[in-house]
Amino acid sequence: MRAVTEEIEDKEESLFEAPPMAEQERMIEAILFATVEPITVRELEARMPHGCDPAEALVYLRKRYEGRGVQIMKVGDAWAIRTAADLGFLMQKETVETRKLSRAAIETLAIIAYHQPVTRAEIEEIRGVSVSRGTVDQLLELEWIRFGRRKMTPGRPVTFVVTQSFLDHFGLENARDLPGLKELRAAGLLENRPPIGVIPGPESEDEEESAEGQSELFED
Amino acid sequence: MRAVTEEIEDKEESLFEAPPMAEQERMIEAILFATVEPITVRELEARMPHGCDPAEALVYLRKRYEGRGVQIMKVGDAWAIRTAADLGFLMQKETVETRKLSRAAIETLAIIAYHQPVTRAEIEEIRGVSVSRGTVDQLLELEWIRFGRRKMTPGRPVTFVVTQSFLDHFGLENARDLPGLKELRAAGLLENRPPIGVIPGPESEDEEESAEGQSELFED
Amino acid sequence: MADETHFEEDTMSVADRLAAEALIVDVDGYEGPLDLLLTLSRTQKVDLRKISVLQLARQYLAFVEKAKALRLELAADYLVMAAWLAFLKSRLLLPPDPSEEGPSGEELAAHLAFQLERLQAMRDAAARLMARDQLGRDFFARGQSEMVTRVRKVTYSATLLDLMQGYARIRTRDDFRPFVMDRDAVFTMEQALDRMRGLIGYAGDWTDILSYLPEGWETDPVRRRSATAATFAASLELVKEGHLDIRQSDAFAPIQLRKRDESRDGRD
């Protein structure tokens, strides 16, 4: 008899100790906010201290969020926090898909940042491959680079420089704040050696582009 | 004349039409709930209808969530919603196992946070040992530190500063809110006292490289 | 009884030795001399600001002596620090020499004390920082983000790290370029053979081998050397095949070639 009632006693004890309803509301609020999936009352109960009554707390919490910017919504038999339907128009920017810049673009951008003002020919000399038109276009479109003043050399080629947007994006005050080779090495950024057998030279991804070239881009 | 004033009129119109503060609060609530990364007042302004004053609305919203299960937190110049720290015990399921930081990395991080902007040489001077590559690398990868502006000292060394992610991770509004910062400053322990005389310091593994430096990189 | 005493003595010495060794083995656990000094300073059980640097210097030197006695190799920076502390000790003990330049013993000691205090302060700060509530451990960010409508707009992102690594990749390419011959300055024997085969038909009379060098290879010394060697080797090959005659009248004299004429055979 004693052994059987032990569990019941335990339960009663913890029931007695159940946190106040306001506290239970807080708990559910935090759980609903942080969970990746909508969560059922049963799961809530399992997570919360013994004796809690998530179903009741949910009623209060739901009421509290009535008319707010977010709502406590029932999704199937589970619960979740959702943006109020009338505010959906604010959420559009959220869906911007970010993609990594291509390696060619990053390298070109890096060379412009470190060597600006720099001509296209100089970029190609440093990279060892021709710079595709798409790469330069993309960087111009991102407003990370812009045309600088022309070089006083034969042909008066245009130069590229980085923009304020570039500095903003990369959290730099000045292109001169970019770390040098020595500092890159110190930070362990130069340790990744290419696998043996990779002979530097024109990368295949760029090779086909080189024929096209961007001479038209710079004609004027 | 009409064409010129059109834009001004537009602006006035939207100013006039700015939603009531309660509505602005709802909007921010919705945006902050939907966003994982902290979001700046400027970004909020860009997303909300013209004429909104997110900074003011945030004050109200923050007050509204005081003592709730989630909090409106300031992270540098940005804002985010985070669960209340006292409810962490409910969240075991959400906990992400993170790579343990080495003691060296933790100390280096603290030195950067308290002394920022700080050069690598200064970190080494304080710790009495050279900073290993992996340490800085790891902190950069975690995006807890980034390169700051160069110091106006010979060699123009780069500096390290902590990031917004750092503030976010440790629940700090501001780097000035670091625990014990004031006391340390009052005790003179954050002063940059150069070593005097011939006190031995860490051997710099890069000493030979310093000639190379980045002068060559920034020559022009 | 006697045995027992003996045994006791033995255990004592073993324990002693173990203790001493444990201390030394720990050297690896220290992050450099400053860390070791900080640990030693704790044995003084005083506020770091009131630490006796002289006493600390003695402790450190004793520690290093002990390590030497146990034939443990100490890293160079520990020995440098030992030498410096020995110097500091003498400065602190001897009356100051007014003619001596540079900072006084007291100043050096004060700076060392400052360094120790600062290191300790940073360690405490680090501990306090890590003791803070942390994102993803104690407090949490939003778990779901599906509440957003999908409006596709692609932006491109790159981090400063990407940028720097990209740059580093280019700038250090030469560092780890596997060894390859620079082919643009090499004229191969195959190339020379091809060229010579086409030309020898016209070489009725003795002609200087140098006149066979390919166009554009005569001026640059590196290219010229390569082309000369290849042409010479190709000529020998052609002689071997019976297409050419080759002669050199004297050491370092010009090498001359002419087409082998079957009709001339035996007469020359």
PDB file of N, CA and C in Angstrom, chain C residues 23-66:
ATOM      1  N   LEU C  23      55.158  18.946  -9.326  1.00  0.00           N
ATOM      2  CA  LEU C  23      55.319  20.393  -9.484  1.00  0.00           C
ATOM      3  C   LEU C  23      55.982  20.708 -10.818  1.00  0.00           C
ATOM      4  N   ILE C  24      57.011  19.933 -11.108  1.00  0.00           N
ATOM      5  CA  ILE C  24      57.766  20.205 -12.325  1.00  0.00           C
ATOM      6  C   ILE C  24      56.960  19.855 -13.578  1.00  0.00           C
ATOM      7  N   VAL C  25      56.355  18.691 -13.530  1.00  0.00           N
ATOM      8  CA  VAL C  25      55.601  18.258 -14.700  1.00  0.00           C
ATOM      9  C   VAL C  25      54.554  19.301 -15.059  1.00  0.00           C
ATOM     10  N   ASP C  26      54.136  20.001 -14.011  1.00  0.00           N
ATOM     11  CA  ASP C  26      53.148  21.047 -14.239  1.00  0.00           C
ATOM     12  C   ASP C  26      53.658  22.189 -15.112  1.00  0.00           C
ATOM     13  N   VAL C  27      54.970  22.276 -15.263  1.00  0.00           N
ATOM     14  CA  VAL C  27      55.518  23.367 -16.078  1.00  0.00           C
ATOM     15  C   VAL C  27      54.811  23.414 -17.427  1.00  0.00           C
ATOM     16  N   ASP C  28      54.525  22.251 -17.922  1.00  0.00           N
ATOM     17  CA  ASP C  28      53.802  22.198 -19.187  1.00  0.00           C
ATOM     18  C   ASP C  28      52.426  22.826 -19.074  1.00  0.00           C
ATOM     19  N   GLY C  29      51.888  22.751 -17.886  1.00  0.00           N
ATOM     20  CA  GLY C  29      50.554  23.308 -17.679  1.00  0.00           C
ATOM     21  C   GLY C  29      50.547  24.820 -17.609  1.00  0.00           C
ATOM     22  N   TYR C  30      51.714  25.428 -17.424  1.00  0.00           N
ATOM     23  CA  TYR C  30      51.761  26.889 -17.353  1.00  0.00           C
ATOM     24  C   TYR C  30      51.844  27.498 -18.733  1.00  0.00           C
ATOM     25  N   GLU C  31      51.179  28.614 -18.836  1.00  0.00           N
ATOM     26  CA  GLU C  31      51.263  29.309 -20.116  1.00  0.00           C
ATOM     27  C   GLU C  31      52.349  30.359 -20.043  1.00  0.00           C
ATOM     28  N   GLY C  32      53.560  29.899 -19.983  1.00  0.00           N
ATOM     29  CA  GLY C  32      54.679  30.814 -20.003  1.00  0.00           C
ATOM     30  C   GLY C  32      55.075  31.289 -18.621  1.00  0.00           C
ATOM     31  N   PRO C  33      56.213  31.990 -18.545  1.00  0.00           N
ATOM     32  CA  PRO C  33      56.773  32.418 -17.266  1.00  0.00           C
ATOM     33  C   PRO C  33      55.832  33.315 -16.463  1.00  0.00           C
ATOM     34  N   LEU C  34      55.089  34.179 -17.140  1.00  0.00           N
ATOM     35  CA  LEU C  34      54.219  35.105 -16.421  1.00  0.00           C
ATOM     36  C   LEU C  34      53.124  34.336 -15.679  1.00  0.00           C
ATOM     37  N   ASP C  35      52.621  33.321 -16.328  1.00  0.00           N
ATOM     38  CA  ASP C  35      51.605  32.472 -15.723  1.00  0.00           C
ATOM     39  C   ASP C  35      52.175  31.772 -14.493  1.00  0.00           C
ATOM     40  N   LEU C  36      53.388  31.261 -14.647  1.00  0.00           N
ATOM     41  CA  LEU C  36      54.055  30.587 -13.528  1.00  0.00           C
ATOM     42  C   LEU C  36      54.274  31.562 -12.375  1.00  0.00           C
ATOM     43  N   LEU C  37      54.718  32.770 -12.695  1.00  0.00           N
ATOM     44  CA  LEU C  37      54.944  33.786 -11.668  1.00  0.00           C
ATOM     45  C   LEU C  37      53.647  34.093 -10.923  1.00  0.00           C
ATOM     46  N   LEU C  38      52.574  34.162 -11.685  1.00  0.00           N
ATOM     47  CA  LEU C  38      51.284  34.470 -11.080  1.00  0.00           C
ATOM     48  C   LEU C  38      50.891  33.366 -10.105  1.00  0.00           C
ATOM     49  N   THR C  39      51.108  32.121 -10.518  1.00  0.00           N
ATOM     50  CA  THR C  39      50.786  30.995  -9.647  1.00  0.00           C
ATOM     51  C   THR C  39      51.645  31.036  -8.388  1.00  0.00           C
ATOM     52  N   LEU C  40      52.945  31.302  -8.574  1.00  0.00           N
ATOM     53  CA  LEU C  40      53.839  31.369  -7.417  1.00  0.00           C
ATOM     54  C   LEU C  40      53.427  32.486  -6.476  1.00  0.00           C
ATOM     55  N   SER C  41      52.984  33.588  -7.048  1.00  0.00           N
ATOM     56  CA  SER C  41      52.659  34.745  -6.218  1.00  0.00           C
ATOM     57  C   SER C  41      51.492  34.441  -5.281  1.00  0.00           C
ATOM     58  N   ARG C  42      50.668  33.488  -5.674  1.00  0.00           N
ATOM     59  CA  ARG C  42      49.519  33.155  -4.827  1.00  0.00           C
ATOM     60  C   ARG C  42      49.966  32.569  -3.493  1.00  0.00           C
ATOM     61  N   THR C  43      51.146  31.940  -3.503  1.00  0.00           N
ATOM     62  CA  THR C  43      51.613  31.338  -2.255  1.00  0.00           C
ATOM     63  C   THR C  43      51.937  32.412  -1.225  1.00  0.00           C
ATOM     64  N   GLN C  44      52.092  33.647  -1.664  1.00  0.00           N
ATOM     65  CA  GLN C  44      52.363  34.722  -0.694  1.00  0.00           C
ATOM     66  C   GLN C  44      51.108  35.113   0.059  1.00  0.00           C
ATOM     67  N   LYS C  45      49.989  34.725  -0.481  1.00  0.00           N
ATOM     68  CA  LYS C  45      48.708  34.961   0.204  1.00  0.00           C
ATOM     69  C   LYS C  45      48.521  36.420   0.591  1.00  0.00           C
ATOM     70  N   VAL C  46      48.894  37.296  -0.272  1.00  0.00           N
ATOM     71  CA  VAL C  46      48.613  38.719  -0.025  1.00  0.00           C
ATOM     72  C   VAL C  46      47.956  39.285  -1.279  1.00  0.00           C
ATOM     73  N   ASP C  47      47.426  40.447  -1.105  1.00  0.00           N
ATOM     74  CA  ASP C  47      46.882  41.211  -2.217  1.00  0.00           C
ATOM     75  C   ASP C  47      47.973  41.359  -3.271  1.00  0.00           C
ATOM     76  N   LEU C  48      47.601  41.150  -4.507  1.00  0.00           N
ATOM     77  CA  LEU C  48      48.602  41.239  -5.572  1.00  0.00           C
ATOM     78  C   LEU C  48      49.297  42.595  -5.592  1.00  0.00           C
ATOM     79  N   ARG C  49      48.597  43.616  -5.102  1.00  0.00           N
ATOM     80  CA  ARG C  49      49.192  44.955  -5.126  1.00  0.00           C
ATOM     81  C   ARG C  49      50.292  45.098  -4.068  1.00  0.00           C
ATOM     82  N   LYS C  50      50.252  44.173  -3.085  1.00  0.00           N
ATOM     83  CA  LYS C  50      51.263  44.289  -2.017  1.00  0.00           C
ATOM     84  C   LYS C  50      52.281  43.172  -2.107  1.00  0.00           C
ATOM     85  N   ILE C  51      52.352  42.594  -3.259  1.00  0.00           N
ATOM     86  CA  ILE C  51      53.223  41.436  -3.424  1.00  0.00           C
ATOM     87  C   ILE C  51      54.688  41.831  -3.276  1.00  0.00           C
ATOM     88  N   SER C  52      55.480  40.893  -2.746  1.00  0.00           N
ATOM     89  CA  SER C  52      56.913  41.136  -2.678  1.00  0.00           C
ATOM     90  C   SER C  52      57.568  40.549  -3.922  1.00  0.00           C
ATOM     91  N   VAL C  53      57.987  41.454  -4.777  1.00  0.00           N
ATOM     92  CA  VAL C  53      58.586  40.984  -6.029  1.00  0.00           C
ATOM     93  C   VAL C  53      59.911  40.296  -5.734  1.00  0.00           C
ATOM     94  N   LEU C  54      60.607  40.789  -4.725  1.00  0.00           N
ATOM     95  CA  LEU C  54      61.886  40.187  -4.359  1.00  0.00           C
ATOM     96  C   LEU C  54      61.676  38.730  -3.956  1.00  0.00           C
ATOM     97  N   GLN C  55      60.680  38.543  -3.108  1.00  0.00           N
ATOM     98  CA  GLN C  55      60.369  37.184  -2.663  1.00  0.00           C
ATOM     99  C   GLN C  55      59.948  36.329  -3.850  1.00  0.00           C
ATOM    100  N   LEU C  56      59.181  36.933  -4.739  1.00  0.00           N
ATOM    101  CA  LEU C  56      58.687  36.212  -5.916  1.00  0.00           C
ATOM    102  C   LEU C  56      59.853  35.787  -6.807  1.00  0.00           C
ATOM    103  N   ALA C  57      60.807  36.696  -6.943  1.00  0.00           N
ATOM    104  CA  ALA C  57      61.992  36.389  -7.753  1.00  0.00           C
ATOM    105  C   ALA C  57      62.720  35.184  -7.169  1.00  0.00           C
ATOM    106  N   ARG C  58      62.828  35.171  -5.834  1.00  0.00           N
ATOM    107  CA  ARG C  58      63.499  34.048  -5.166  1.00  0.00           C
ATOM    108  C   ARG C  58      62.734  32.754  -5.399  1.00  0.00           C
ATOM    109  N   GLN C  59      61.416  32.839  -5.286  1.00  0.00           N
ATOM    110  CA  GLN C  59      60.596  31.644  -5.504  1.00  0.00           C
ATOM    111  C   GLN C  59      60.787  31.098  -6.914  1.00  0.00           C
ATOM    112  N   TYR C  60      60.777  32.012  -7.854  1.00  0.00           N
ATOM    113  CA  TYR C  60      60.875  31.601  -9.250  1.00  0.00           C
ATOM    114  C   TYR C  60      62.232  30.950  -9.517  1.00  0.00           C
ATOM    115  N   LEU C  61      63.292  31.605  -8.975  1.00  0.00           N
ATOM    116  CA  LEU C  61      64.637  31.067  -9.206  1.00  0.00           C
ATOM    117  C   LEU C  61      64.778  29.698  -8.551  1.00  0.00           C
ATOM    118  N   ALA C  62      64.178  29.558  -7.376  1.00  0.00           N
ATOM    119  CA  ALA C  62      64.223  28.266  -6.686  1.00  0.00           C
ATOM    120  C   ALA C  62      63.512  27.206  -7.523  1.00  0.00           C
ATOM    121  N   PHE C  63      62.407  27.619  -8.091  1.00  0.00           N
ATOM    122  CA  PHE C  63      61.622  26.704  -8.920  1.00  0.00           C
ATOM    123  C   PHE C  63      62.436  26.230 -10.123  1.00  0.00           C
ATOM    124  N   VAL C  64      63.115  27.199 -10.749  1.00  0.00           N
ATOM    125  CA  VAL C  64      63.896  26.861 -11.930  1.00  0.00           C
ATOM    126  C   VAL C  64      65.061  25.950 -11.554  1.00  0.00           C
ATOM    127  N   GLU C  65      65.679  26.236 -10.366  1.00  0.00           N
ATOM    128  CA  GLU C  65      66.785  25.389  -9.904  1.00  0.00           C
ATOM    129  C   GLU C  65      66.317  23.951  -9.721  1.00  0.00           C
ATOM    130  N   LYS C  66      65.151  23.836  -9.131  1.00  0.00           N
ATOM    131  CA  LYS C  66      64.580  22.531  -8.849  1.00  0.00           C
ATOM    132  C   LYS C  66      64.327  21.774 -10.160  1.00  0.00           C
TER     133      LYS C  66
END
